[in-house]
Coordinates of C-alpha atoms in Angstrom, one line a residue:
X1 CA -22.2 8.3 0.0
X2 CA -20.2 10.0 4.0
X3 CA -16.4 10.4 3.4
X4 CA -14.1 11.6 5.6
X5 CA -11.3 12.9 4.2
X6 CA -7.9 13.7 5.9
X7 CA -5.9 16.3 4.0
X8 CA -8.5 17.5 2.5
X9 CA -7.1 21.8 3.2
X10 CA -4.0 20.8 1.4
X11 CA -3.3 21.3 -2.8
X12 CA -4.7 17.0 -2.9
X13 CA -7.4 16.8 -0.6
X14 CA -8.9 20.5 -1.8
X15 CA -10.4 19.4 -4.9
X16 CA -10.7 15.8 -4.4
X17 CA -12.5 18.1 -2.2
X18 CA -14.4 20.0 -4.1
X19 CA -14.4 16.5 -6.8
X20 CA -16.5 14.6 -4.5
X21 CA -18.8 17.3 -3.5
X22 CA -20.0 17.5 -7.0
X23 CA -20.7 14.5 -7.8
X24 CA -23.0 14.6 -4.7
X25 CA -21.6 13.8 -1.5
X26 CA -21.3 14.3 1.8
X27 CA -17.1 15.1 2.9
X28 CA -16.5 16.0 5.9
X29 CA -12.4 16.7 6.0
X30 CA -10.6 16.9 9.1
X31 CA -7.1 18.7 9.2
X32 CA -4.2 20.2 11.0
X33 CA -3.7 23.0 9.2
X34 CA 0.0 22.2 9.9
X35 CA 2.3 25.4 9.3
X36 CA 4.6 23.6 6.8
X37 CA 1.7 23.9 4.7
X38 CA -1.0 25.9 5.8
X39 CA 1.7 28.8 7.1
X40 CA -1.3 30.9 7.8
X41 CA -3.9 28.7 9.7
X42 CA -6.3 29.3 6.9
X43 CA -9.1 26.0 5.6
X44 CA -9.3 26.4 1.8
X45 CA -13.3 27.7 1.7
X46 CA -15.5 24.8 0.6
X47 CA -19.0 24.2 -2.2
X48 CA -21.6 23.3 0.0
X49 CA -21.3 19.9 1.1
X50 CA -18.3 19.6 2.7
X51 CA -17.9 20.2 6.8
X52 CA -14.4 21.2 8.0
X53 CA -13.1 20.5 11.0
X54 CA -9.9 21.4 12.2
X55 CA -7.8 18.0 13.7
X56 CA -5.2 15.7 13.9
X57 CA -5.0 12.7 12.7
X58 CA -2.9 11.4 15.2
X59 CA -5.3 12.1 18.2
X60 CA -8.0 8.9 18.9
X61 CA -10.2 11.5 20.2
X62 CA -10.7 13.7 17.5
X63 CA -10.2 10.8 14.5
X64 CA -13.1 8.2 16.8
X65 CA -15.6 11.7 16.2
X66 CA -14.8 12.5 12.9
X67 CA -15.5 8.7 11.9
X68 CA -19.5 8.8 13.2
X69 CA -21.7 8.4 10.8
X70 CA -19.1 7.5 8.1
X71 CA -19.4 5.1 5.0
X72 CA -16.1 5.7 3.7
X73 CA -12.4 6.9 4.6
X74 CA -10.3 9.1 1.6
X75 CA -6.5 9.4 3.3
X76 CA -4.6 11.8 1.4
X77 CA -3.1 13.7 5.1
X78 CA 0.9 13.1 4.7
X79 CA 3.8 15.2 5.3
X80 CA 5.4 15.6 1.3
X81 CA 8.1 16.5 -0.2
X82 CA 12.5 14.7 -0.3
X83 CA 12.6 17.7 2.6
X84 CA 15.8 19.1 4.0
X85 CA 17.7 15.5 5.2
X86 CA 17.4 12.8 7.0
X87 CA 16.5 15.0 10.6
X88 CA 12.6 15.4 8.8
X89 CA 12.6 11.2 9.7
X90 CA 10.6 10.9 12.7
X91 CA 7.8 14.0 11.5
X92 CA 7.7 12.0 8.0
X93 CA 7.0 8.7 10.5
X94 CA 4.7 10.4 13.1
X95 CA 2.8 12.5 10.1
X96 CA 2.2 9.3 7.4
X97 CA 2.8 6.3 9.7
X98 CA 1.5 7.2 13.1
X99 CA -1.1 9.2 11.9
X100 CA -2.2 6.4 9.4
X101 CA -1.9 4.6 12.5
X102 CA -4.7 5.6 14.4
X103 CA -7.0 6.3 12.0
X104 CA -6.6 2.3 10.9
X105 CA -7.1 2.0 14.7
X106 CA -10.2 4.0 14.8
X107 CA -11.9 2.8 12.0
X108 CA -11.8 -1.1 13.0
X109 CA -13.4 0.6 16.6
X110 CA -15.7 3.0 14.6
X111 CA -16.7 0.0 11.5
X112 CA -16.0 1.5 8.8
X113 CA -14.0 -1.1 6.2
X114 CA -13.3 1.1 3.2
X115 CA -10.4 3.5 2.2
X116 CA -9.2 4.7 -0.1
X117 CA -5.4 5.6 0.3
X118 CA -3.6 8.4 -1.2
X119 CA 0.0 6.6 -1.9
X120 CA 3.0 7.4 -4.2
X121 CA 5.4 6.3 -7.2
X122 CA 7.9 6.7 -4.5
X123 CA 7.6 3.3 -4.0
X124 CA 8.8 2.4 -7.0
X125 CA 12.4 3.7 -6.1
X126 CA 14.6 4.3 -9.1
X127 CA 12.0 2.7 -11.4
X128 CA 12.4 0.2 -14.2
X129 CA 15.2 -0.5 -15.8
X130 CA 16.7 -3.4 -18.9
X131 CA 19.8 -3.6 -19.9
X132 CA 20.8 -4.9 -23.2
X133 CA 22.8 -8.4 -21.7
X134 CA 20.7 -8.6 -18.4
X135 CA 17.0 -7.9 -19.2
X136 CA 15.1 -6.2 -16.4
X137 CA 18.3 -5.3 -13.8
X138 CA 18.1 -2.6 -10.8
X139 CA 20.0 -0.1 -10.3
X140 CA 22.4 -0.1 -7.3
X141 CA 22.7 3.2 -5.0
X142 CA 23.7 6.7 -5.9
X143 CA 26.9 7.2 -6.1
X144 CA 28.3 11.2 -4.9
X145 CA 31.4 10.8 -6.6
X146 CA 29.2 9.5 -9.7
X147 CA 26.9 12.4 -9.0
X148 CA 29.3 15.7 -8.8
X149 CA 30.8 14.2 -12.4
X150 CA 27.9 14.9 -13.3
X151 CA 27.3 10.7 -14.3
X152 CA 23.2 11.3 -14.0
X153 CA 22.1 8.0 -15.6
X154 CA 22.1 4.7 -13.6
X155 CA 24.6 1.2 -14.8
X156 CA 23.5 -1.9 -15.6
X157 CA 25.1 -3.0 -12.1
X158 CA 26.4 -6.5 -13.1
X159 CA 28.1 -5.2 -16.5
X160 CA 28.6 -1.2 -16.2
X161 CA 25.9 -1.0 -19.1
X162 CA 24.1 2.0 -20.4
X163 CA 20.8 1.2 -19.3
X164 CA 17.1 1.2 -21.0
X165 CA 14.3 3.4 -18.0
X166 CA 10.8 1.5 -18.3
X167 CA 7.1 1.9 -17.5
X168 CA 6.6 0.3 -14.4
X169 CA 3.1 -2.1 -13.4
X170 CA 1.6 -2.0 -10.1
X171 CA 3.7 -5.5 -9.1
X172 CA 7.1 -4.8 -9.0
X173 CA 9.2 -4.7 -5.9
X174 CA 8.8 -1.8 -3.9
X175 CA 12.4 -0.1 -3.5
X176 CA 12.4 3.5 -1.3
X177 CA 15.0 5.6 -1.3
X178 CA 14.5 8.1 0.9
X179 CA 12.2 8.5 4.6
X180 CA 9.2 10.0 2.6
X181 CA 9.3 6.8 0.0
X182 CA 9.5 4.5 3.2
X183 CA 7.3 6.3 5.1
X184 CA 4.4 6.4 2.1
X185 CA 4.9 2.3 2.1
X186 CA 4.4 2.2 5.5
X187 CA 1.2 3.8 4.9
X188 CA 0.1 0.9 2.8
X189 CA 1.4 -2.2 4.6
X190 CA -0.4 -0.6 7.4
X191 CA -3.0 -1.0 5.6
X192 CA -3.0 -3.9 3.8
X193 CA -2.7 -5.2 7.5
X194 CA -5.6 -3.3 8.8
X195 CA -7.5 -4.7 5.7
X196 CA -6.8 -8.5 5.8
X197 CA -7.9 -8.4 10.3
X198 CA -10.8 -6.4 9.6
X199 CA -12.3 -7.3 6.4
X200 CA -11.5 -3.7 5.1
X201 CA -11.2 -3.0 1.6
X202 CA -8.1 -0.4 0.8
X203 CA -7.1 1.6 -2.9
X204 CA -4.1 2.7 -2.8
X205 CA -3.5 5.2 -5.4
X206 CA -0.5 6.0 -6.0
X207 CA 0.5 9.8 -7.5
X208 CA 2.4 10.8 -9.7
X209 CA 4.3 14.7 -10.0
X210 CA 0.8 16.2 -9.3
X211 CA 0.6 19.2 -10.7
X212 CA -2.0 22.5 -11.1
X213 CA -3.6 25.1 -9.6
X214 CA -3.4 25.4 -5.7
X215 CA 0.0 24.3 -5.1
X216 CA 1.5 25.6 -2.1
X217 CA 4.6 28.4 -2.9
X218 CA 8.1 26.6 -1.7
X219 CA 8.7 24.3 0.5
X220 CA 12.2 22.4 1.1
X221 CA 8.8 19.8 1.1
X222 CA 7.4 20.9 -2.2
X223 CA 7.3 19.6 -5.5
X224 CA 9.1 20.2 -8.8
X225 CA 6.1 22.8 -9.9
X226 CA 5.7 24.0 -7.4
X227 CA 9.6 25.1 -7.1
X228 CA 9.7 25.8 -10.7
X229 CA 6.2 28.5 -10.9
X230 CA 7.5 30.1 -7.7
X231 CA 10.6 31.4 -8.8
X232 CA 9.0 32.0 -11.9
X233 CA 6.6 34.6 -9.9
X234 CA 9.7 35.9 -8.6
X235 CA 11.2 36.6 -11.3
X236 CA 13.7 34.1 -11.1
X237 CA 14.8 31.2 -13.9
X238 CA 13.6 28.0 -12.5
X239 CA 16.6 26.1 -11.3
X240 CA 16.6 22.2 -12.7
X241 CA 18.8 20.3 -11.2
X242 CA 21.1 17.8 -12.8
X243 CA 21.3 17.8 -16.7
X244 CA 17.0 17.6 -16.5
X245 CA 16.7 14.9 -18.6
X246 CA 15.4 13.3 -15.5
X247 CA 12.0 11.5 -16.7
X248 CA 8.8 11.7 -14.8
X249 CA 5.0 11.7 -15.2
X250 CA 2.9 15.2 -14.6
X251 CA -0.5 14.9 -13.8
X252 CA -3.3 17.1 -13.3
X253 CA -4.9 17.6 -9.8
X254 CA -7.8 17.4 -11.4
X255 CA -7.3 14.7 -13.7
X256 CA -6.0 13.1 -9.6
X257 CA -9.6 13.9 -7.7
X258 CA -11.3 12.3 -10.7
X259 CA -9.2 8.6 -9.8
X260 CA -10.7 9.8 -5.9
X261 CA -13.2 9.2 -6.9
X262 CA -13.7 6.5 -9.1
X263 CA -12.1 4.6 -6.5
X264 CA -14.6 6.0 -3.7
X265 CA -16.9 4.8 -5.8
X266 CA -15.5 1.2 -6.3
X267 CA -13.9 -0.2 -3.1
X268 CA -16.9 -1.0 -1.6
X269 CA -17.4 -3.2 -4.3
X270 CA -14.1 -4.9 -3.4
X271 CA -13.4 -8.2 -1.7
X272 CA -12.8 -7.9 2.6
X273 CA -9.8 -7.7 3.3
X274 CA -7.9 -7.2 0.2
X275 CA -5.8 -4.6 -0.9
X276 CA -5.4 -2.8 -4.6
X277 CA -3.0 -0.6 -6.0
X278 CA -3.4 1.8 -9.2
X279 CA -0.5 3.6 -10.6
X280 CA -2.1 7.6 -11.4
X281 CA -0.3 9.3 -14.4
X282 CA -1.2 11.0 -17.6
X283 CA 0.9 7.8 -19.2
X284 CA 2.9 10.9 -20.5
X285 CA 6.6 10.3 -20.2
X286 CA 8.3 14.0 -19.9
X287 CA 11.4 14.5 -19.0
X288 CA 12.0 17.6 -16.2
X289 CA 13.7 20.0 -17.9
X290 CA 10.9 19.6 -20.9
X291 CA 8.7 20.3 -18.3
X292 CA 10.6 23.5 -17.2
X293 CA 10.6 24.6 -20.7
X294 CA 6.5 24.6 -21.3
X295 CA 5.5 26.1 -17.4
X296 CA 8.4 29.3 -18.3
X297 CA 7.3 29.4 -21.9
X298 CA 2.7 29.3 -20.8
X299 CA 4.3 31.9 -18.0
X300 CA 6.2 34.6 -20.1
X301 CA 10.1 33.7 -19.0
X302 CA 12.6 33.5 -17.8
X303 CA 13.5 30.4 -19.3
X304 CA 14.8 27.6 -17.0
X305 CA 18.7 27.4 -16.4
X306 CA 20.1 23.6 -15.8
X307 CA 22.5 23.4 -12.7
X308 CA 24.3 20.6 -12.5
X309 CA 22.9 20.8 -9.0
X310 CA 21.3 17.4 -7.1
X311 CA 19.5 16.0 -4.3
X312 CA 20.9 12.7 -3.4
X313 CA 17.7 11.3 -2.0
X314 CA 15.6 11.9 -5.7
X315 CA 15.8 8.5 -8.3
X316 CA 16.8 9.7 -12.1
X317 CA 14.2 8.1 -14.0
X318 CA 10.6 6.8 -12.3
X319 CA 7.0 6.5 -14.5
X320 CA 4.9 4.2 -14.3
X321 CA 1.4 2.4 -16.5
X322 CA -1.3 3.3 -15.6
X323 CA -3.3 1.0 -17.8
X324 CA -4.7 -1.0 -14.6
X325 CA -7.0 1.9 -13.2
X326 CA -7.9 3.0 -17.3
X327 CA -9.4 -0.7 -17.7
X328 CA -11.4 -1.7 -13.8
X329 CA -12.0 2.6 -12.9
X330 CA -13.0 3.1 -16.3
X331 CA -10.5 6.6 -14.9
X332 CA -9.5 8.6 -18.7
X333 CA -7.1 11.6 -17.5
X334 CA -8.7 15.3 -19.3
X335 CA -6.8 17.8 -18.8
X336 CA -3.7 18.0 -21.8
X337 CA -0.1 18.8 -21.2
X338 CA 0.1 22.1 -22.4
X339 CA -3.3 23.3 -21.1
X340 CA -2.7 22.4 -17.9
X341 CA 1.0 23.5 -17.6
X342 CA -1.0 27.0 -18.7
X343 CA -3.7 27.0 -16.2
X344 CA -0.7 26.2 -13.1
X345 CA 1.0 29.3 -15.1
X346 CA -0.9 31.7 -14.9
X347 CA -2.8 30.2 -10.9
X348 CA -2.0 32.3 -8.0
X349 CA 0.1 30.2 -5.2
X350 CA -0.7 29.3 -2.3
X351 CA 0.7 31.0 0.5

């Protein structure tokens, strides 16, 4: 299969490129090498079977050229992370949503009908909670007064009772709570509209907290694992926000790459005009504090420091059920958490 891989120079994208090449596919990488992610402007080294082109998915002429002779598209290109503040909104919308719209329009013209889209669990917002009195509820917005007072757990919006976090399925209502999340959900809606209008087929992989070798050094757009690993490299204690009790699912980048390969192998068999989402996680719930301790232990210290700081756009708990991906694509995570953290602790960060 000949595959166009957008964002294939990034952390996840480069792992996907290597996985697809190992499986014998032809891979065309299209990446703009944006300075925020690639400060040196240098693409990674790829194995045989991978061709790199520097270009932006917002450039229709570049995308049209890259699509020639392609069987399917794996769309990883995106601006990621929570960012600095709302001033980042135009950049997120431009990179993620405009870029996706330009790509989809070019796919429609080129007659390419199969798409695997990099999604995110951030579309679920605060995840799923159960109140002992009112059942499944959606927490309200996080309040500055509560966070300043160290009250990090969301209460029931109806009675104020303590809530129990639960796993989230793909059919749960979307509730994006920051600009990045809103842009990722918009990507999904655009792809679904394209599929209906053009007879396309879409598989969206909603990633959990991806970590592993090749992560970029810490920037305002990096994930928590990168921030912790960068602190350790500087000889500093990882700074854990809130009380460290935030629940997440940390999944190794190699497992995410294999999920993309499985989706690309299956998307052509989906009914035309349809879109389907899949959660991609390890299935093991851990707290941010526990992850920081495991990484620091593997690295050899220093131990993490819980700061009580917070970011208003963060969510408290979000973990999702990956049973659909396991059942329909026969995918299983292969990298155990402790082994993955040990590898991540020893691997250099991307500059």
